[in-house]
Short mmCIF file of C-alpha atoms in Angstrom, two decimals:
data_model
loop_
_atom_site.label_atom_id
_atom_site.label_comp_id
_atom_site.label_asym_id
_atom_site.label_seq_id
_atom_site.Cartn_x
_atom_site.Cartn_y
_atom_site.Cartn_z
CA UNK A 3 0.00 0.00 0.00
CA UNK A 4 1.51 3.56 -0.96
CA UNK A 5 1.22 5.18 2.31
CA UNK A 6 1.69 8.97 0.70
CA UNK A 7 -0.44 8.67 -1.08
CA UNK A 8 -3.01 7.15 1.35
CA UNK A 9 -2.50 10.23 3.79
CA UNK A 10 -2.50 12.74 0.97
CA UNK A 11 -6.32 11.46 -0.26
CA UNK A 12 -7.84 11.58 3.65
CA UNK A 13 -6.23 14.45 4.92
CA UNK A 14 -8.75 16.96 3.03
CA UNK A 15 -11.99 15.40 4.16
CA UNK A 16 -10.26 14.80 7.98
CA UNK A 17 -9.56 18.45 8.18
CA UNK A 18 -13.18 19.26 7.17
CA UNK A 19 -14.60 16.99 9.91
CA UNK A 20 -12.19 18.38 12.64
CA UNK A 21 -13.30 21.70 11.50
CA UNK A 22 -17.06 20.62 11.69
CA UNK A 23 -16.45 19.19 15.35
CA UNK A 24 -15.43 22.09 16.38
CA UNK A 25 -11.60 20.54 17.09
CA UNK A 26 -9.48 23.11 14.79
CA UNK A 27 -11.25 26.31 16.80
CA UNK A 28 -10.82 24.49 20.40
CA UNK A 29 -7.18 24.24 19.26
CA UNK A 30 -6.79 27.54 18.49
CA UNK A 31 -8.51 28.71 21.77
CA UNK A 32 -6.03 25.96 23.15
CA UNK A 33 -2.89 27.98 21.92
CA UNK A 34 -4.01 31.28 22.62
CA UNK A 35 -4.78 30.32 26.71
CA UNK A 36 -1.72 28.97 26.43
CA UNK A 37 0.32 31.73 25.18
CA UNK A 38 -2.14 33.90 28.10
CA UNK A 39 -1.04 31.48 31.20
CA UNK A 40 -5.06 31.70 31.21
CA UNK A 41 -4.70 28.05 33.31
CA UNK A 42 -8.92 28.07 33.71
CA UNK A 43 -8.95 28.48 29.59
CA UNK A 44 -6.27 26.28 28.92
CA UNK A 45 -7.98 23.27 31.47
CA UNK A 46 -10.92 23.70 29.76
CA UNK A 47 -10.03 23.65 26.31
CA UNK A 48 -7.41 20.87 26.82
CA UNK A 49 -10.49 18.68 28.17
CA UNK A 50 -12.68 19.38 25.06
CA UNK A 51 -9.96 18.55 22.71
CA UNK A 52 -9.67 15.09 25.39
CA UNK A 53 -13.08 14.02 25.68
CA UNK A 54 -13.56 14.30 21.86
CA UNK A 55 -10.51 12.45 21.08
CA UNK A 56 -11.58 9.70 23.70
CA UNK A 57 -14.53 9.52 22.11
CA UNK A 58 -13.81 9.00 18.41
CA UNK A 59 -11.28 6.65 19.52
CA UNK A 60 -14.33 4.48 21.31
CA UNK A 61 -16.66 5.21 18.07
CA UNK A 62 -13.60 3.95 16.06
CA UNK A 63 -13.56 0.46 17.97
CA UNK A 64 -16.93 -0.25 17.99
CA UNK A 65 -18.02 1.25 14.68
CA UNK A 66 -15.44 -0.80 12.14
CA UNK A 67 -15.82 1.35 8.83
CA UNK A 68 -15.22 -0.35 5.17
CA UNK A 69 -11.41 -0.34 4.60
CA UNK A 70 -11.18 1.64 1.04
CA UNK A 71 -8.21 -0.28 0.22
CA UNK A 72 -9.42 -3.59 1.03
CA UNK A 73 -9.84 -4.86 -2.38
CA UNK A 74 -6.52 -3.58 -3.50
CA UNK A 75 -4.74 -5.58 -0.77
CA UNK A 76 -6.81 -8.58 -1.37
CA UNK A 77 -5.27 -8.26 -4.33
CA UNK A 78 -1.87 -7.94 -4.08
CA UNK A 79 -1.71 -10.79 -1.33
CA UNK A 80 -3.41 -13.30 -4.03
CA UNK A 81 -0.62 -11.79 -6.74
CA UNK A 82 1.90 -12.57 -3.86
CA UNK A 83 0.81 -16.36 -3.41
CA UNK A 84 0.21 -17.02 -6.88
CA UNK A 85 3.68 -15.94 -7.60
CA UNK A 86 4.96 -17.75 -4.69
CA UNK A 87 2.75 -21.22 -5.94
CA UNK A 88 4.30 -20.99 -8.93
CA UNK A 89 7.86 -20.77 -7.83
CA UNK A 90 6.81 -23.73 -5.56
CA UNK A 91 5.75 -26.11 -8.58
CA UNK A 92 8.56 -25.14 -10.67
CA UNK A 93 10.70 -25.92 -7.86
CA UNK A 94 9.47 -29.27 -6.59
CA UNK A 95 8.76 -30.29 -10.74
CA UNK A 96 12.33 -29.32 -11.67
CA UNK A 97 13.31 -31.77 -8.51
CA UNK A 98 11.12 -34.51 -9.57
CA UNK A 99 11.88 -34.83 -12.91
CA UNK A 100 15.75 -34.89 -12.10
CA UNK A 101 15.36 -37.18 -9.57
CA UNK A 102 13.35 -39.78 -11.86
CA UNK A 103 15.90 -39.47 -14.30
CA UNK A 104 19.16 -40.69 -11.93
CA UNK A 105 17.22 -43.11 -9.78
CA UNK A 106 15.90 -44.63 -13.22
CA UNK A 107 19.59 -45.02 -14.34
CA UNK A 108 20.74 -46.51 -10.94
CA UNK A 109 17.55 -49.03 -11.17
CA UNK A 110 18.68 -50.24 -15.29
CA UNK A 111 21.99 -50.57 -13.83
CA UNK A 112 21.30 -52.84 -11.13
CA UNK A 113 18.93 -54.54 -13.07
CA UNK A 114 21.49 -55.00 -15.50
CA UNK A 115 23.70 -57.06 -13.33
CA UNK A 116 20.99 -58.64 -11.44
CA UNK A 117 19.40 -60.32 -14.45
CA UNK A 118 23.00 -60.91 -15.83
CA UNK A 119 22.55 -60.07 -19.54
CA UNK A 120 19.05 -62.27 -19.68
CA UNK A 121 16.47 -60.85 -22.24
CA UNK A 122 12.76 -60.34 -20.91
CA UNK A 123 9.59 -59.62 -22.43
CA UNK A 124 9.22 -55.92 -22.17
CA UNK A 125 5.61 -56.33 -20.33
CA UNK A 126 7.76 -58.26 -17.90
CA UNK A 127 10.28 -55.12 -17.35
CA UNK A 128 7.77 -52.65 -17.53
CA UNK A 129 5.87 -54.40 -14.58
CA UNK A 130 9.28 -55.29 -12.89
CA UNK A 131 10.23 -51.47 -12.87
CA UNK A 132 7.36 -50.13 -11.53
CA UNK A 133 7.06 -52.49 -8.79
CA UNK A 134 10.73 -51.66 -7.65
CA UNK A 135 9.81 -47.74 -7.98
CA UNK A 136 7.33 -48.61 -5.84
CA UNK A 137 9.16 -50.37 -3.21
CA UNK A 138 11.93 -47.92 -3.45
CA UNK A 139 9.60 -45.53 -2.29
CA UNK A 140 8.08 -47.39 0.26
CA UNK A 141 11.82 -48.15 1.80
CA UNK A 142 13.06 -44.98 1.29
CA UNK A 143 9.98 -42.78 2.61
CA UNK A 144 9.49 -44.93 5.92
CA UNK A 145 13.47 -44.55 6.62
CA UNK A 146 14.17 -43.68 10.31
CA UNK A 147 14.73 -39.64 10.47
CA UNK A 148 14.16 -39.58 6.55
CA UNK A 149 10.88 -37.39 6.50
CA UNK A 150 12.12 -34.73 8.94
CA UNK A 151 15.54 -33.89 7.00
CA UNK A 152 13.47 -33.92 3.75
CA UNK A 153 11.65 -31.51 4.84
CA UNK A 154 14.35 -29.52 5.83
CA UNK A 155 16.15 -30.08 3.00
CA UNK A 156 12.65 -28.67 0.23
CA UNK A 157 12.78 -25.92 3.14
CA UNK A 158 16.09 -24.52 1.95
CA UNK A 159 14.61 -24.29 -1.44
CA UNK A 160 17.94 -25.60 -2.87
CA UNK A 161 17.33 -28.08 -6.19
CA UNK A 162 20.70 -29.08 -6.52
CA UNK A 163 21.02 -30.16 -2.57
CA UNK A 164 17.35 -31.50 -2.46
CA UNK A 165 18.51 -33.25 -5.78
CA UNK A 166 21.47 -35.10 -4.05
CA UNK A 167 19.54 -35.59 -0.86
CA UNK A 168 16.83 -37.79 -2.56
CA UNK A 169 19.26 -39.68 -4.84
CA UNK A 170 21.34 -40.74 -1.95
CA UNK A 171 18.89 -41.55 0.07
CA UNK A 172 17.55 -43.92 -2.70
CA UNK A 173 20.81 -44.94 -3.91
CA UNK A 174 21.36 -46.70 -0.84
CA UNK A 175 18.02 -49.10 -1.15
CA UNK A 176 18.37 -50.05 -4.89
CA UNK A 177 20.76 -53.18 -4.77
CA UNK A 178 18.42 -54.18 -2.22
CA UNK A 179 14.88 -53.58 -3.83
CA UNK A 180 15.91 -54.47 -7.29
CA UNK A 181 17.55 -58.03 -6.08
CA UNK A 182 14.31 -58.99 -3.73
CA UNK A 183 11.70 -57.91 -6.99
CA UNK A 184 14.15 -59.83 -9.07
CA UNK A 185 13.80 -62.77 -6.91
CA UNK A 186 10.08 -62.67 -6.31
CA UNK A 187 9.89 -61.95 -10.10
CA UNK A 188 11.28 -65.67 -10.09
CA UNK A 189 14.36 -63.68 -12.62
CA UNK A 190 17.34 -65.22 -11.01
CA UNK A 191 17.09 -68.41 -11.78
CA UNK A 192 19.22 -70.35 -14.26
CA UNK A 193 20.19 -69.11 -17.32
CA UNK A 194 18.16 -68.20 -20.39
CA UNK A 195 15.06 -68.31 -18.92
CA UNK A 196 12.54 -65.73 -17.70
CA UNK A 197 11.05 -67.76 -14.66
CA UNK A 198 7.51 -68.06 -13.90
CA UNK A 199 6.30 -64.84 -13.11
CA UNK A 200 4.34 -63.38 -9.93
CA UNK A 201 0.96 -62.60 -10.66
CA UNK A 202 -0.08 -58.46 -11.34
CA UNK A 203 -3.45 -59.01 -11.83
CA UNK A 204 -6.45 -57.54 -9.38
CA UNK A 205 -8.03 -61.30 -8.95
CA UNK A 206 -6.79 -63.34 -6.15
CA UNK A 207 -3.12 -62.46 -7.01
CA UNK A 208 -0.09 -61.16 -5.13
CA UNK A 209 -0.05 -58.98 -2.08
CA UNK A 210 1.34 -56.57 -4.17
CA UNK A 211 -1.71 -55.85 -6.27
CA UNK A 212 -3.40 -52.38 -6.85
CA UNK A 213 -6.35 -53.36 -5.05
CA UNK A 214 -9.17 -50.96 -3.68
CA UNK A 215 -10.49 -48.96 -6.63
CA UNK A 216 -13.32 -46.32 -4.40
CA UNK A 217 -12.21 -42.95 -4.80
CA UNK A 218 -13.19 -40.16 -1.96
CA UNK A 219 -13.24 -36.45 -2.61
CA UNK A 220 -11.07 -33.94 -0.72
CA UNK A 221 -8.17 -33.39 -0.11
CA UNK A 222 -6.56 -35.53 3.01
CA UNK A 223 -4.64 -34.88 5.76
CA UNK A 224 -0.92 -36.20 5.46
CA UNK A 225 -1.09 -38.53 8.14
CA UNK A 226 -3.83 -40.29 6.08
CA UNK A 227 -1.28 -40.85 2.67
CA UNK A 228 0.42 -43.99 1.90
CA UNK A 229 3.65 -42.66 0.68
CA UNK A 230 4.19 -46.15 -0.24
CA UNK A 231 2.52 -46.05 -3.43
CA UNK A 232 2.01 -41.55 -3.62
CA UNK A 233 5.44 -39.97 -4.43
CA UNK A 234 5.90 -38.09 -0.96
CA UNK A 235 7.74 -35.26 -3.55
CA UNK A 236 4.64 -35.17 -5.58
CA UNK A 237 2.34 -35.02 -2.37
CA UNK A 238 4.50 -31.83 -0.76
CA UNK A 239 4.05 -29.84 -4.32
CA UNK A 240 0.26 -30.36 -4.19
CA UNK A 241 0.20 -28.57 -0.96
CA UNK A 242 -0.87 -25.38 -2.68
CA UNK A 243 -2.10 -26.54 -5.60
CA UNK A 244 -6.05 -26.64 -6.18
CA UNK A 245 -6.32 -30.25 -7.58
CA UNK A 246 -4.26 -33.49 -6.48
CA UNK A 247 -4.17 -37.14 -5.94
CA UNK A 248 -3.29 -39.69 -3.39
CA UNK A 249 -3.71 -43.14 -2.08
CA UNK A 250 -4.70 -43.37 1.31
CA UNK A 251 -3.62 -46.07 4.19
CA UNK A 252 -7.05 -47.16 3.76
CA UNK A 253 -6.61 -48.53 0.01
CA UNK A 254 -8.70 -45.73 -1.54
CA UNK A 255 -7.70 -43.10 -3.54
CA UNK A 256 -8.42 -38.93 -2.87
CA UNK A 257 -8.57 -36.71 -5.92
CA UNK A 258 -9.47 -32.55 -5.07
#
């Protein structure tokens, strides 16, 4: 809010309704008893110009007039947060996307040397790759300590640190998750051979199936998400966004 120019557009009509209270002649009187030593004068002058003072400050606090500039601050403060959402997204996007992109190339590489050169049909990787992401996720979210220096880390709005922060944290799971998918994949057996595969299907299948299927409206409280299958970086960027998604510990899903 431009101040100056705030006090240059009320002090006109002020003036006038000092003048029409009679607070710009008791003033005057005010100086001139003053400038006399006339004490009686000067009391009683000095206690107009108190009692109305008193009482437009008690008129003020219990009669709340329409702030003029209301709308224009409104304003500004939803410029403010729309700027500041945006800088959000780009920030937690830009993280995301490089993030996928190493931990994807840490997860061919391990699969690379877990399956030892074997070929498999590409439904078969596709399936196998999403089911480690999702582990990964699962072991790295639920990490002792893990969720309290992420959050400290997206604080310092740093990409490059929050960048190495997430990688390393995942780096450290990925022998482990891609070797126990391999193996309940039935992939490292002999030679050659693809194994016989876990079943992905929703009927009567693994424990790792999709499962639930109800959706709920709103958006839920964090304690609610299962950041083993909603990407906890996702989840923290939808904060402040209007519309969003997320499984809940419950098996159903929230959309907003």
């Amino acid at each position: 809010m431009d101040l100056v120019a705030h006090d240059r557009a009320i002090a006109d009509p002020m003036y006038r309704v000092l003048e029409r209270c009679g607070l710009i002649e008791t003033m005057a009187a005010l100086e001139t008893a003053i400038a006399g030593e006339r004490m009686e004068d000067i009391t009683r002058n000095f206690g107009i110009a108190k009692n109305f003072l008193l009482g437009l400050r008690d008129y003020a606090r219990n009669v709340k007039a329409p702030d003029p500039l209301a709308d224009d601050r409104r304003r500004l403060d939803e410029e403010r947060q729309e700027v500041a959402n945006e800088g959000l997204r780009h920030f937690y996007g830009g993280v995301r996307s490089t993030v996928n992109g190493q931990v994807m190339a840490l997860i061919n590489r391990e699969l690379r040397q877990a399956l030892a050169g074997r070929k498999i049909p590409l439904t078969v990787a596709n399936r196998l790759r999403k089911e480690i992401n999702a582990e990964l996720a699962s072991v790295t979210n639920t990490a002792a300590g893990y969720a309290d220096r992420y959050e400290a880390v997206m604080k310092q709005r740093n990409p490059d640190a929050a960048v190495r922060f997430i990688v390393a944290a995942a780096r450290r799971n990925i022998p482990g998750v891609v070797r126990k998918l391999v193996r309940e994949f039935n992939l490292s057996g002999g030679a050659g051979g693809t194994g016989t595969l876990r079943r992905m299907g929703t009927g009567g299948g693994s424990a790792r199936t999709s499962g639930g299927g109800t959706t709920v409206a709103g958006r839920p409280k964090t304690a609610d998400v299962d950041f083993t299958r909603t990407d906890k970086v996702a989840w923290l960027g939808s904060l402040n966004l209007p519309h969003g998604e997320a499984w809940l510990k419950n098996g159903k899903k929230a959309k907003w």
